[in-house]
PDB file of C-alpha atoms in Angstrom:
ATOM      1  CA  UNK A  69      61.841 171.458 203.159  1.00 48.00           C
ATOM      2  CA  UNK A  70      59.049 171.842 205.687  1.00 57.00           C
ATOM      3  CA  UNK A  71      59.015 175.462 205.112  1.00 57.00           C
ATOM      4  CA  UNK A  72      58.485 175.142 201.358  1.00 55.00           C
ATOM      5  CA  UNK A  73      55.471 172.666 202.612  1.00 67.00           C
ATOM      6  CA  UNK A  74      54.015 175.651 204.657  1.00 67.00           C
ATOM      7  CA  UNK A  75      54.418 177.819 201.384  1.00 65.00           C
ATOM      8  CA  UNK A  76      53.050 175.545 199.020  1.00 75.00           C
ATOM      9  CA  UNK A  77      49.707 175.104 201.076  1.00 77.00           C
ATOM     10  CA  UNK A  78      49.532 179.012 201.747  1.00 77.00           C
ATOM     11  CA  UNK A  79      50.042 179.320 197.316  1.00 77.00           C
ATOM     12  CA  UNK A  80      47.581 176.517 197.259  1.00 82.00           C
ATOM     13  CA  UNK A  81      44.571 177.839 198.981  1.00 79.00           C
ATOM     14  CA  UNK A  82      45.098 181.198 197.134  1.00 79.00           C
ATOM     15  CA  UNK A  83      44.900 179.304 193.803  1.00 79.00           C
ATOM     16  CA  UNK A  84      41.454 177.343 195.040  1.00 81.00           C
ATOM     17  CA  UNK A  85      40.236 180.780 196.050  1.00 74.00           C
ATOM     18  CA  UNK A  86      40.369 179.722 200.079  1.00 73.00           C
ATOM     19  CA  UNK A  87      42.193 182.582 201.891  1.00 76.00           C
ATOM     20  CA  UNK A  88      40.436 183.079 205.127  1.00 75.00           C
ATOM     21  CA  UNK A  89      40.195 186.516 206.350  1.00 75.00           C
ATOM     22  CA  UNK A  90      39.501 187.384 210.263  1.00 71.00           C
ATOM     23  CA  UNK A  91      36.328 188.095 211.289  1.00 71.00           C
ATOM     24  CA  UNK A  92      37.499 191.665 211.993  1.00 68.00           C
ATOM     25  CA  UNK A  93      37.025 192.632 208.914  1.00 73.00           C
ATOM     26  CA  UNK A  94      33.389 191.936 208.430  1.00 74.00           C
ATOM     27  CA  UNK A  95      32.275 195.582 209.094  1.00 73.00           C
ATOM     28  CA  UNK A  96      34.841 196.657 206.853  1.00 77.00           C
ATOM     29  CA  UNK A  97      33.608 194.692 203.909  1.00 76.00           C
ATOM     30  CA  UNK A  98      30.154 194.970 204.420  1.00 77.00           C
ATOM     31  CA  UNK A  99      30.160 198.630 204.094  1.00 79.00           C
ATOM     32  CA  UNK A 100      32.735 198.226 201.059  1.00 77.00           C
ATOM     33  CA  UNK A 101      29.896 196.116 199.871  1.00 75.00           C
ATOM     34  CA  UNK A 102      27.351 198.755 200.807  1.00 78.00           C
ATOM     35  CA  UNK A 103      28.730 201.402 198.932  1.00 78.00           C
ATOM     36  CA  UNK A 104      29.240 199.244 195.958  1.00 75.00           C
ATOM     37  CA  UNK A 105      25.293 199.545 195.463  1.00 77.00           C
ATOM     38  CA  UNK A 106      24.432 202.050 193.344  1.00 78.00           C
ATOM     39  CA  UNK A 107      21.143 202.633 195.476  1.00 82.00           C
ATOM     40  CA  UNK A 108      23.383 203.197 198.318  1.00 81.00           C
ATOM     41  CA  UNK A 109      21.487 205.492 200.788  1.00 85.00           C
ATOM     42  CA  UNK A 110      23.626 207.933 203.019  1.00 87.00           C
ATOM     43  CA  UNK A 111      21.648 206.875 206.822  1.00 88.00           C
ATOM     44  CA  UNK A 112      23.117 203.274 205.936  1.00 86.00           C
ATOM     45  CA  UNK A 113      26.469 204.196 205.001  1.00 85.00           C
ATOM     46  CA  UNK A 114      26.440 206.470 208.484  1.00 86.00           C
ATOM     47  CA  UNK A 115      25.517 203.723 210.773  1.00 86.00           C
ATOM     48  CA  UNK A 116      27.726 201.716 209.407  1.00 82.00           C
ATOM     49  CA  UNK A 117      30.831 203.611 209.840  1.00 83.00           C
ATOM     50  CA  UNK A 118      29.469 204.893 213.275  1.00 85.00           C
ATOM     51  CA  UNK A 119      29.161 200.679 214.017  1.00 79.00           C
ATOM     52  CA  UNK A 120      32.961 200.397 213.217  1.00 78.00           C
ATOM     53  CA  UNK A 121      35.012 202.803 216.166  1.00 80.00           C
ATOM     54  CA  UNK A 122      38.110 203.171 214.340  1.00 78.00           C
ATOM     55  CA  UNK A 123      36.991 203.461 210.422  1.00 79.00           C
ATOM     56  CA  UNK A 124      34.524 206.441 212.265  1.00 85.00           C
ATOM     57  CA  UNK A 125      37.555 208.190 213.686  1.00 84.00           C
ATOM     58  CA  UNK A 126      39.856 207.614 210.811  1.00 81.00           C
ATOM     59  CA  UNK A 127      37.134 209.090 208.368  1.00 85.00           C
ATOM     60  CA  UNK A 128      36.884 211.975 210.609  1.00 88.00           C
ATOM     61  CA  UNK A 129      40.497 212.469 210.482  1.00 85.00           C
ATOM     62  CA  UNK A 130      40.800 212.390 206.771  1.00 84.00           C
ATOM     63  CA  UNK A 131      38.181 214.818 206.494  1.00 86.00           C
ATOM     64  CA  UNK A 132      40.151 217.061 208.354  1.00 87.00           C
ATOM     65  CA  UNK A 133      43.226 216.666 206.133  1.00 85.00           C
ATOM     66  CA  UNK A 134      44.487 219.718 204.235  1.00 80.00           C
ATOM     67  CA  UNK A 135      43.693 218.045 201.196  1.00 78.00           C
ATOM     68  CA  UNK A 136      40.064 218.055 202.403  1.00 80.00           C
ATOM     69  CA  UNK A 137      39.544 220.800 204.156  1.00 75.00           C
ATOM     70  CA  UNK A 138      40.444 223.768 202.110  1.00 72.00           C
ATOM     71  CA  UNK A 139      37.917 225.774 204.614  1.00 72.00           C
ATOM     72  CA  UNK A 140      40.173 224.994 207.737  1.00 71.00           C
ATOM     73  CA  UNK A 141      36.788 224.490 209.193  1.00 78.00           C
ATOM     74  CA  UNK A 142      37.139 220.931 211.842  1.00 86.00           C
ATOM     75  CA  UNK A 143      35.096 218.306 211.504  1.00 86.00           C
ATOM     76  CA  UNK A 144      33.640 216.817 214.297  1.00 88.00           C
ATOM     77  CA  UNK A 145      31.097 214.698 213.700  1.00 89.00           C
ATOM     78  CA  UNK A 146      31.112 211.365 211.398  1.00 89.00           C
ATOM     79  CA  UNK A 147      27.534 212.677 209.563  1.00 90.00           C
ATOM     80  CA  UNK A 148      29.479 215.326 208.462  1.00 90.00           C
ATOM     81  CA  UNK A 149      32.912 213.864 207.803  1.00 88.00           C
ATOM     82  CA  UNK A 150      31.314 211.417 205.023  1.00 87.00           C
ATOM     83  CA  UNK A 151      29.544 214.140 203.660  1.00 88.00           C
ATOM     84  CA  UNK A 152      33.057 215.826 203.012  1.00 87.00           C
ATOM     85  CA  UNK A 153      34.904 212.915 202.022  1.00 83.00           C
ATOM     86  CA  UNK A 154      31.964 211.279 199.332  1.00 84.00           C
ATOM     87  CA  UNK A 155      31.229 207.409 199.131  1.00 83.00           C
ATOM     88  CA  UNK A 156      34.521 206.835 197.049  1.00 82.00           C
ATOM     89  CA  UNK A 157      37.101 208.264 199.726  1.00 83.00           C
ATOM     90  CA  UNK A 158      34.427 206.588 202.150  1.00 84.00           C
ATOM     91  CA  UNK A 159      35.690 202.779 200.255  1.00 84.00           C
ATOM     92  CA  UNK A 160      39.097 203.897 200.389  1.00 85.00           C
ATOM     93  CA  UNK A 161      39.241 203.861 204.058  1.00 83.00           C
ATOM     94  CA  UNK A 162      37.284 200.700 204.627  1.00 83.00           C
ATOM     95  CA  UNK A 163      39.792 199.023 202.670  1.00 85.00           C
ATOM     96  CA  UNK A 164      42.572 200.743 204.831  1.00 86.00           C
ATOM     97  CA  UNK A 165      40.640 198.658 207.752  1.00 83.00           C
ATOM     98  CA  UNK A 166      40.569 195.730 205.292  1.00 84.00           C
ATOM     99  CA  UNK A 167      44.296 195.558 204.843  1.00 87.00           C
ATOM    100  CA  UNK A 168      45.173 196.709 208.395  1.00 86.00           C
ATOM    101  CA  UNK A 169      43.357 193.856 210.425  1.00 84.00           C
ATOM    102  CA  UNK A 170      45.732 191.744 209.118  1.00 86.00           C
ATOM    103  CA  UNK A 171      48.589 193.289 210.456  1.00 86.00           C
ATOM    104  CA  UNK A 172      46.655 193.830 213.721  1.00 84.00           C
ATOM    105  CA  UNK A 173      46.678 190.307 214.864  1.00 84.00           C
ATOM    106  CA  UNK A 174      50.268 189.419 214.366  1.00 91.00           C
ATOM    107  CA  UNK A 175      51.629 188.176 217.439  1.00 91.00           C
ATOM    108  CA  UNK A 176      55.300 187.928 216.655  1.00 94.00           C
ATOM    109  CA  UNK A 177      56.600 191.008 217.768  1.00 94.00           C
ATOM    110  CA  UNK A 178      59.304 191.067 214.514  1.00 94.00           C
ATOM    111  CA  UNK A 179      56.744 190.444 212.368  1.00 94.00           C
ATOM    112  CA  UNK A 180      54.462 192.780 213.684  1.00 94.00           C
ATOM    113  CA  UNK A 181      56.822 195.505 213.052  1.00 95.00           C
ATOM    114  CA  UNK A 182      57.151 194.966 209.629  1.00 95.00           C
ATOM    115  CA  UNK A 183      53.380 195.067 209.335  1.00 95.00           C
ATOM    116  CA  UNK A 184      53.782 198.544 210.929  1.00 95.00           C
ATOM    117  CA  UNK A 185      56.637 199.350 208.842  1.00 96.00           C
ATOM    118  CA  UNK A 186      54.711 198.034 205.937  1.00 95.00           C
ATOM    119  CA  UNK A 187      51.838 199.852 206.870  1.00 95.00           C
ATOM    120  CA  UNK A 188      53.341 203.718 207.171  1.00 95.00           C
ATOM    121  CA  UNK A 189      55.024 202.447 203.741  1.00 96.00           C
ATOM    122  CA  UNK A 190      51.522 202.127 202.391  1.00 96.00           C
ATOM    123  CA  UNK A 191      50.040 205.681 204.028  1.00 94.00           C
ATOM    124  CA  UNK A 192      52.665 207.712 202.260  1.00 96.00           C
ATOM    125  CA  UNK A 193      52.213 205.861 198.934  1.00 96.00           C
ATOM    126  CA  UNK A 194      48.741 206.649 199.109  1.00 95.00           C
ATOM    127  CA  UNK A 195      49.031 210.147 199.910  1.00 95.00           C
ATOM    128  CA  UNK A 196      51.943 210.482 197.409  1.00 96.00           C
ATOM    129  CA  UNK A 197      50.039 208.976 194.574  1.00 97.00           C
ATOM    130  CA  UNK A 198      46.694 211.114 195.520  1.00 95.00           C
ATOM    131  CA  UNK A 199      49.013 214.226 194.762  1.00 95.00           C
ATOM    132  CA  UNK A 200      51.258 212.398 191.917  1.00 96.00           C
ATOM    133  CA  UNK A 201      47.857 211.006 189.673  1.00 96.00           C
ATOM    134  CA  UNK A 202      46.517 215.097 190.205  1.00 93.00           C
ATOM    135  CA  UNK A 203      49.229 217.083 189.202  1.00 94.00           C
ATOM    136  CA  UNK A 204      52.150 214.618 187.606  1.00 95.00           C
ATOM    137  CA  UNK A 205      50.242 211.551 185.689  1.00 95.00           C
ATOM    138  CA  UNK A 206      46.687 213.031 185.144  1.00 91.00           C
ATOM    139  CA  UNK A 207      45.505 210.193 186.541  1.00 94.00           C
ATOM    140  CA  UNK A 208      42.127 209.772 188.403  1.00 94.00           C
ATOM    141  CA  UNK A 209      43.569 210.681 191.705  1.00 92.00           C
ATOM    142  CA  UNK A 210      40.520 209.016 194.111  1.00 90.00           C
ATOM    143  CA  UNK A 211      41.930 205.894 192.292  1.00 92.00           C
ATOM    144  CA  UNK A 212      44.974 206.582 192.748  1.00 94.00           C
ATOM    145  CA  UNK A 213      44.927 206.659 196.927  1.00 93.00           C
ATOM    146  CA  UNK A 214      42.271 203.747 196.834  1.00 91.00           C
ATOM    147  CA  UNK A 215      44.936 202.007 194.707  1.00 94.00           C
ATOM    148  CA  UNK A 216      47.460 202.894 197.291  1.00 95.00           C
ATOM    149  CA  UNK A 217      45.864 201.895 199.855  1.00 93.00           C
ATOM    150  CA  UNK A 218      45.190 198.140 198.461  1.00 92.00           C
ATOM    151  CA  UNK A 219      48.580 197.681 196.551  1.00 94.00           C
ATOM    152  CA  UNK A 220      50.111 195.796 199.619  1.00 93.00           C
ATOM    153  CA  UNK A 221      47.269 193.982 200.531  1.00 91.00           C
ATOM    154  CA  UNK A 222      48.987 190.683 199.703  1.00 90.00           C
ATOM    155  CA  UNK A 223      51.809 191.602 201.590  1.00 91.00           C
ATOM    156  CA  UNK A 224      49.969 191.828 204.940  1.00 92.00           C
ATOM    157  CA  UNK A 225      48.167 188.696 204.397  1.00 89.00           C
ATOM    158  CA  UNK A 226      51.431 186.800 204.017  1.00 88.00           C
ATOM    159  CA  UNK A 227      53.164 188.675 206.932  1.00 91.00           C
ATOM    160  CA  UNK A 228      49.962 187.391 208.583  1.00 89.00           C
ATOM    161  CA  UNK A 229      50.318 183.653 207.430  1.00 86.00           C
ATOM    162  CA  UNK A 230      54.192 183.555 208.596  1.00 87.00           C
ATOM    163  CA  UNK A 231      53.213 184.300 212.060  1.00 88.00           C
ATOM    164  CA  UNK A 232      51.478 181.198 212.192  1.00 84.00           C
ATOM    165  CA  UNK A 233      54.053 179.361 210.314  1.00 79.00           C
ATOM    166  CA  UNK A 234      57.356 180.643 211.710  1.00 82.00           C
ATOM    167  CA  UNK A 235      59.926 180.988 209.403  1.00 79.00           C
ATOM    168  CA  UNK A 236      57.933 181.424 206.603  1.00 77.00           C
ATOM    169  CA  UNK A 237      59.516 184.153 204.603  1.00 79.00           C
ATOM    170  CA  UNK A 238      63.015 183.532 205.529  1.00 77.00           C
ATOM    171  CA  UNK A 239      63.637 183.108 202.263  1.00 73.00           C
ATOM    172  CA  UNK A 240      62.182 185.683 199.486  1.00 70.00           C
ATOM    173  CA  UNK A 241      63.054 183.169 196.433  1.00 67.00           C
ATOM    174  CA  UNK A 242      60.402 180.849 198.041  1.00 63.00           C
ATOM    175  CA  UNK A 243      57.763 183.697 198.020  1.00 62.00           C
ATOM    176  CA  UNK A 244      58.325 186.260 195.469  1.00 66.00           C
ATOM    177  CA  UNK A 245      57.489 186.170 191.922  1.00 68.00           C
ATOM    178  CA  UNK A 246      54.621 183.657 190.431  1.00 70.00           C
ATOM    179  CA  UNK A 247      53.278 182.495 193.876  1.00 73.00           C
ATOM    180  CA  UNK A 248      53.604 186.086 195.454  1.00 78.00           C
ATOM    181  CA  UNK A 249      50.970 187.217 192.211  1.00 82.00           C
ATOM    182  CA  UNK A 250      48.989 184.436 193.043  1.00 85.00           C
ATOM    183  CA  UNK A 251      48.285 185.430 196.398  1.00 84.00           C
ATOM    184  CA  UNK A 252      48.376 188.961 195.390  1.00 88.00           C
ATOM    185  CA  UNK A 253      45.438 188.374 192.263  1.00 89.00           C
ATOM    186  CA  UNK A 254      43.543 186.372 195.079  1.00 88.00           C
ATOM    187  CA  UNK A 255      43.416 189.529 197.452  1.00 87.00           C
ATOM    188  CA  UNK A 256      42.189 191.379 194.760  1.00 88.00           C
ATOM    189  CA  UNK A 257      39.479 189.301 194.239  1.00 87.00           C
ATOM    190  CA  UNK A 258      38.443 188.962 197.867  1.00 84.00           C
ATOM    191  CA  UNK A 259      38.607 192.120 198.375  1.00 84.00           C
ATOM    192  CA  UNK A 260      36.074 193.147 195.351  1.00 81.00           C
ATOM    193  CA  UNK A 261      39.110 194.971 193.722  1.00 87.00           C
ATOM    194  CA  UNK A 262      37.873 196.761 190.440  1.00 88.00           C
ATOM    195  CA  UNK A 263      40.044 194.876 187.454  1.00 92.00           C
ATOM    196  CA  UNK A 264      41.786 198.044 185.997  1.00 93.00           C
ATOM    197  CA  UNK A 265      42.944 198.074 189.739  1.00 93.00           C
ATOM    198  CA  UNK A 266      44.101 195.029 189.804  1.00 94.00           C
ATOM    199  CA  UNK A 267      45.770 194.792 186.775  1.00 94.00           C
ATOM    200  CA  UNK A 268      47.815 197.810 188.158  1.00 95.00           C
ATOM    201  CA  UNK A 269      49.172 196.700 191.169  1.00 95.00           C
ATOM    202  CA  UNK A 270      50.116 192.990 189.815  1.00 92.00           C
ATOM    203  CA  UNK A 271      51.619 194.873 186.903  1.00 92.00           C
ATOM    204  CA  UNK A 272      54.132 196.911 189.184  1.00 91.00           C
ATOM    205  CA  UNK A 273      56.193 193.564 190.060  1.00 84.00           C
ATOM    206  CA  UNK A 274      59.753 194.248 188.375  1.00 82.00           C
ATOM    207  CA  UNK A 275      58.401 197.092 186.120  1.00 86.00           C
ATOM    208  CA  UNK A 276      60.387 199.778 184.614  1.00 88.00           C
ATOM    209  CA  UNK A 277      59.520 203.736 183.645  1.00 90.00           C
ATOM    210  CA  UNK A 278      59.220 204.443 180.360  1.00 89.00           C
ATOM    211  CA  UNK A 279      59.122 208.787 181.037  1.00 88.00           C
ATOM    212  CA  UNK A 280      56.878 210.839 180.941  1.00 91.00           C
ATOM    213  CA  UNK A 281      54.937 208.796 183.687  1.00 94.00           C
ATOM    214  CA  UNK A 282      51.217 208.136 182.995  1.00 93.00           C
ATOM    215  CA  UNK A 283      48.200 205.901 184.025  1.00 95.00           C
ATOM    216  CA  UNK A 284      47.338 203.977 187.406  1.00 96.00           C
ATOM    217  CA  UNK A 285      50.730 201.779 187.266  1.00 96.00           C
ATOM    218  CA  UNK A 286      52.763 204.370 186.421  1.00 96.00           C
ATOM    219  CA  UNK A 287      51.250 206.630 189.292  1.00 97.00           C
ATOM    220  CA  UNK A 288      51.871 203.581 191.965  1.00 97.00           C
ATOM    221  CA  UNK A 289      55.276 203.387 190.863  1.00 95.00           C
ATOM    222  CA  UNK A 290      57.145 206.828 191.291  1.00 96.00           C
ATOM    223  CA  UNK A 291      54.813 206.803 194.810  1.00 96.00           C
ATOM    224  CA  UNK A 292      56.629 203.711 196.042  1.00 95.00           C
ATOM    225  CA  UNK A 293      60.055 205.176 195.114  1.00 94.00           C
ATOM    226  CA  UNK A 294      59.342 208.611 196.823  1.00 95.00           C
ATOM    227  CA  UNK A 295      57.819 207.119 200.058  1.00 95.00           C
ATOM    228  CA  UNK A 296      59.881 207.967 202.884  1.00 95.00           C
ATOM    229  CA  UNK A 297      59.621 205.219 204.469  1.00 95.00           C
ATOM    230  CA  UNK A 298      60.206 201.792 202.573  1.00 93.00           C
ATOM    231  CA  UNK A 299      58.545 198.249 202.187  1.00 93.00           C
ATOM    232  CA  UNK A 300      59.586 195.795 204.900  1.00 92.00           C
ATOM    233  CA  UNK A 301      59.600 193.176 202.129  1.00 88.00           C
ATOM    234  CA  UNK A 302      61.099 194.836 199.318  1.00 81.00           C
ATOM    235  CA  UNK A 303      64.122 192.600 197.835  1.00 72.00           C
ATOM    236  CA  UNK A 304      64.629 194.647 194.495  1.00 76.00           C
ATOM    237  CA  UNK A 305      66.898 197.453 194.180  1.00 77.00           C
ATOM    238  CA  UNK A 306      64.935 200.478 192.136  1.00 81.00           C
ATOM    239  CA  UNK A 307      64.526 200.039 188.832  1.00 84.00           C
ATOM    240  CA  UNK A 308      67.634 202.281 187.194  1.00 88.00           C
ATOM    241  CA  UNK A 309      64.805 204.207 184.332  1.00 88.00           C
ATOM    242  CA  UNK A 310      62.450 205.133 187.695  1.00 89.00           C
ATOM    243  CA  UNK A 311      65.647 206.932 189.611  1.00 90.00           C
ATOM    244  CA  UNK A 312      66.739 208.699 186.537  1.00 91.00           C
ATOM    245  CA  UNK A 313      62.992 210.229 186.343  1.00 92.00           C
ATOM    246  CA  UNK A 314      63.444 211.009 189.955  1.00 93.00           C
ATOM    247  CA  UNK A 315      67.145 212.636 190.376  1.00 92.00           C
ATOM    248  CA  UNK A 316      67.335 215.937 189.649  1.00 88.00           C
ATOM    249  CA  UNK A 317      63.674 216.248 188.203  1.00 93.00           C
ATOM    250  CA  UNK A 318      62.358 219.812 189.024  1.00 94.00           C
ATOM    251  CA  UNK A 319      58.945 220.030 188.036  1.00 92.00           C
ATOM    252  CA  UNK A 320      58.506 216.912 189.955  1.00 94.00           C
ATOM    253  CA  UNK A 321      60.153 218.427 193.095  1.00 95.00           C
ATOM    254  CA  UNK A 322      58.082 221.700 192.844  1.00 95.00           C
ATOM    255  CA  UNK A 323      55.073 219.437 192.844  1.00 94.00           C
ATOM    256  CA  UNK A 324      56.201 217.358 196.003  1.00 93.00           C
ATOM    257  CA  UNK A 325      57.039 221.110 197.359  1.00 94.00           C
ATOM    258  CA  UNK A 326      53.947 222.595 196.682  1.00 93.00           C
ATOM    259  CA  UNK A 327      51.805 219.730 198.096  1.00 93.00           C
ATOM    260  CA  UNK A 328      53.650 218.817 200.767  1.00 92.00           C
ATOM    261  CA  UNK A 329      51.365 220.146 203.286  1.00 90.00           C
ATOM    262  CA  UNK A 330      48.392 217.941 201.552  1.00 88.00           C
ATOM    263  CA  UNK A 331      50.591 214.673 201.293  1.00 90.00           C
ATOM    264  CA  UNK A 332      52.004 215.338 205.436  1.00 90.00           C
ATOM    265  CA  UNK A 333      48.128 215.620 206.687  1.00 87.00           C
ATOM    266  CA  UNK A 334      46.786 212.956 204.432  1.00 86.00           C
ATOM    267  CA  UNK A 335      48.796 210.087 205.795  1.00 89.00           C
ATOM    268  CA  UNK A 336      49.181 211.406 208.948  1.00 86.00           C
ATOM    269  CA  UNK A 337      45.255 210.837 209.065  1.00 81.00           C
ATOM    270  CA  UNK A 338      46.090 207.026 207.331  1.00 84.00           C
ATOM    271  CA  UNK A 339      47.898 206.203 209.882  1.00 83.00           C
ATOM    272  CA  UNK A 340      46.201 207.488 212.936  1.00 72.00           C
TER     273      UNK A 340
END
């Protein structure tokens, strides 16, 4: 009964719009915020990442992926690195530091792993749907990895709450469902999510394929079922009309052949 208490409260303050995010996110947001502006000049957007020691190295690293550096050329310094990458790839990875500094203060040392587990699940959706919105969905496929990146943001913040209520997710019928898209919707908002976004990643809760795969949702969803490594607080088994897509599909597997080099060095520089 308590625990239900500790869930209500957590569902409540997401309904009044009163999750509280650490404070370790500030530089994060403010140069998500930054970049929002259309007048967004490129000496701020350097200083900011350069103020922020792990978005500069991660940006750095990304830069360097295959999928960014067709000239095999290194880069080595952040000026150059966000010239490579653009503003939008440049938001992408501030959200990464968004959704991360959540796990990153978990205490509990089973929860924590789950935020790690959660968090190599979300690197290798991202790079997945990067490669899956390009050549399978003909999807925007910037939108696609920001997407990616985001689409467990809710999950981190609850893995957060639970390790200051212990015992918190013990049960998934408490927290999945309505309350779980409340907290998710609120995230969204925090986090300045664009709607069509949004509406995406609420929209992949119990969803089905309906072949050939196309849009944002659709993208997110054969990602998710490809990613190597799975979500910590998945419950659902996958949805039967997604794994007959999947199984024996061999334009899809030439694609995941061919770009298997790009989706390896892509999250390998999400994760770093």
């Amino acid at each position: 009964m308590e625990k239900l208490k500790d869930y209500a409260e957590v569902v409540s303050r997401a309904e009044r719009g009163e999750l509280v995010f650490p404070t370790s996110v500030n530089a994060a947001l403010r140069l998500q915020l930054a970049l929002a502006d259309p007048d967004c000049e490129m000496e701020d957007v350097i200083r900011k990442v350069l103020a922020e020691p792990q978005l500069a190295a991660r940006t750095v690293a990304l830069a360097n992926a295959a999928a960014f550096n067709r000239s095999s050329s290194p880069v080595t310094s952040v000026r150059v690195a966000v010239q490579r990458l653009g503003f939008r790839h440049l938001y992408s990875m501030a959200a990464s530091m968004v959704v991360r500094q959540f796990g990153n203060r978990i205490n509990d040392p089973t929860l924590r792993a789950k935020a790690d587990q959660l968090w190599q699940h979300t690197a290798h959706v991202a790079a997945l749907s990067y490669i899956i919105g390009r050549k399978l969905t003909h999807t925007d496929p910037d939108t696609a990895l920001f997407a990616a990146i985001v689409h467990e943001a809710g999950g981190f913040y609850l893995l957060s709450c639970a390790d200051e209520l212990p015992g918190l997710l013990d049960h998934p019928e408490q927290w999945q469902g309505a309350a779980q898209e409340i907290i998710t919707r609120e995230m969204m908002r925090k986090m300045a999510i664009p709607e069509p976004v949004s509406q995406a990643i609420v929209a992949l809760r119990g969803a089905s394929l309906m072949p050939p795969p196309i849009g944002l949702r659709d993208t997110l969803l054969v990602a998710r079922a490809l990613a190597p490594v799975p979500s910590p607080l998945a419950t659902e088994p996958t949805h039967a009309s997604l794994l007959e897509f999947i199984d024996g599909n061999v334009a899809l597997a030439q694609i995941l052949e061919e770009s298997a080099e790009d989706a390896a060095s892509m999250s390998a520089a999400l994760l770093a």
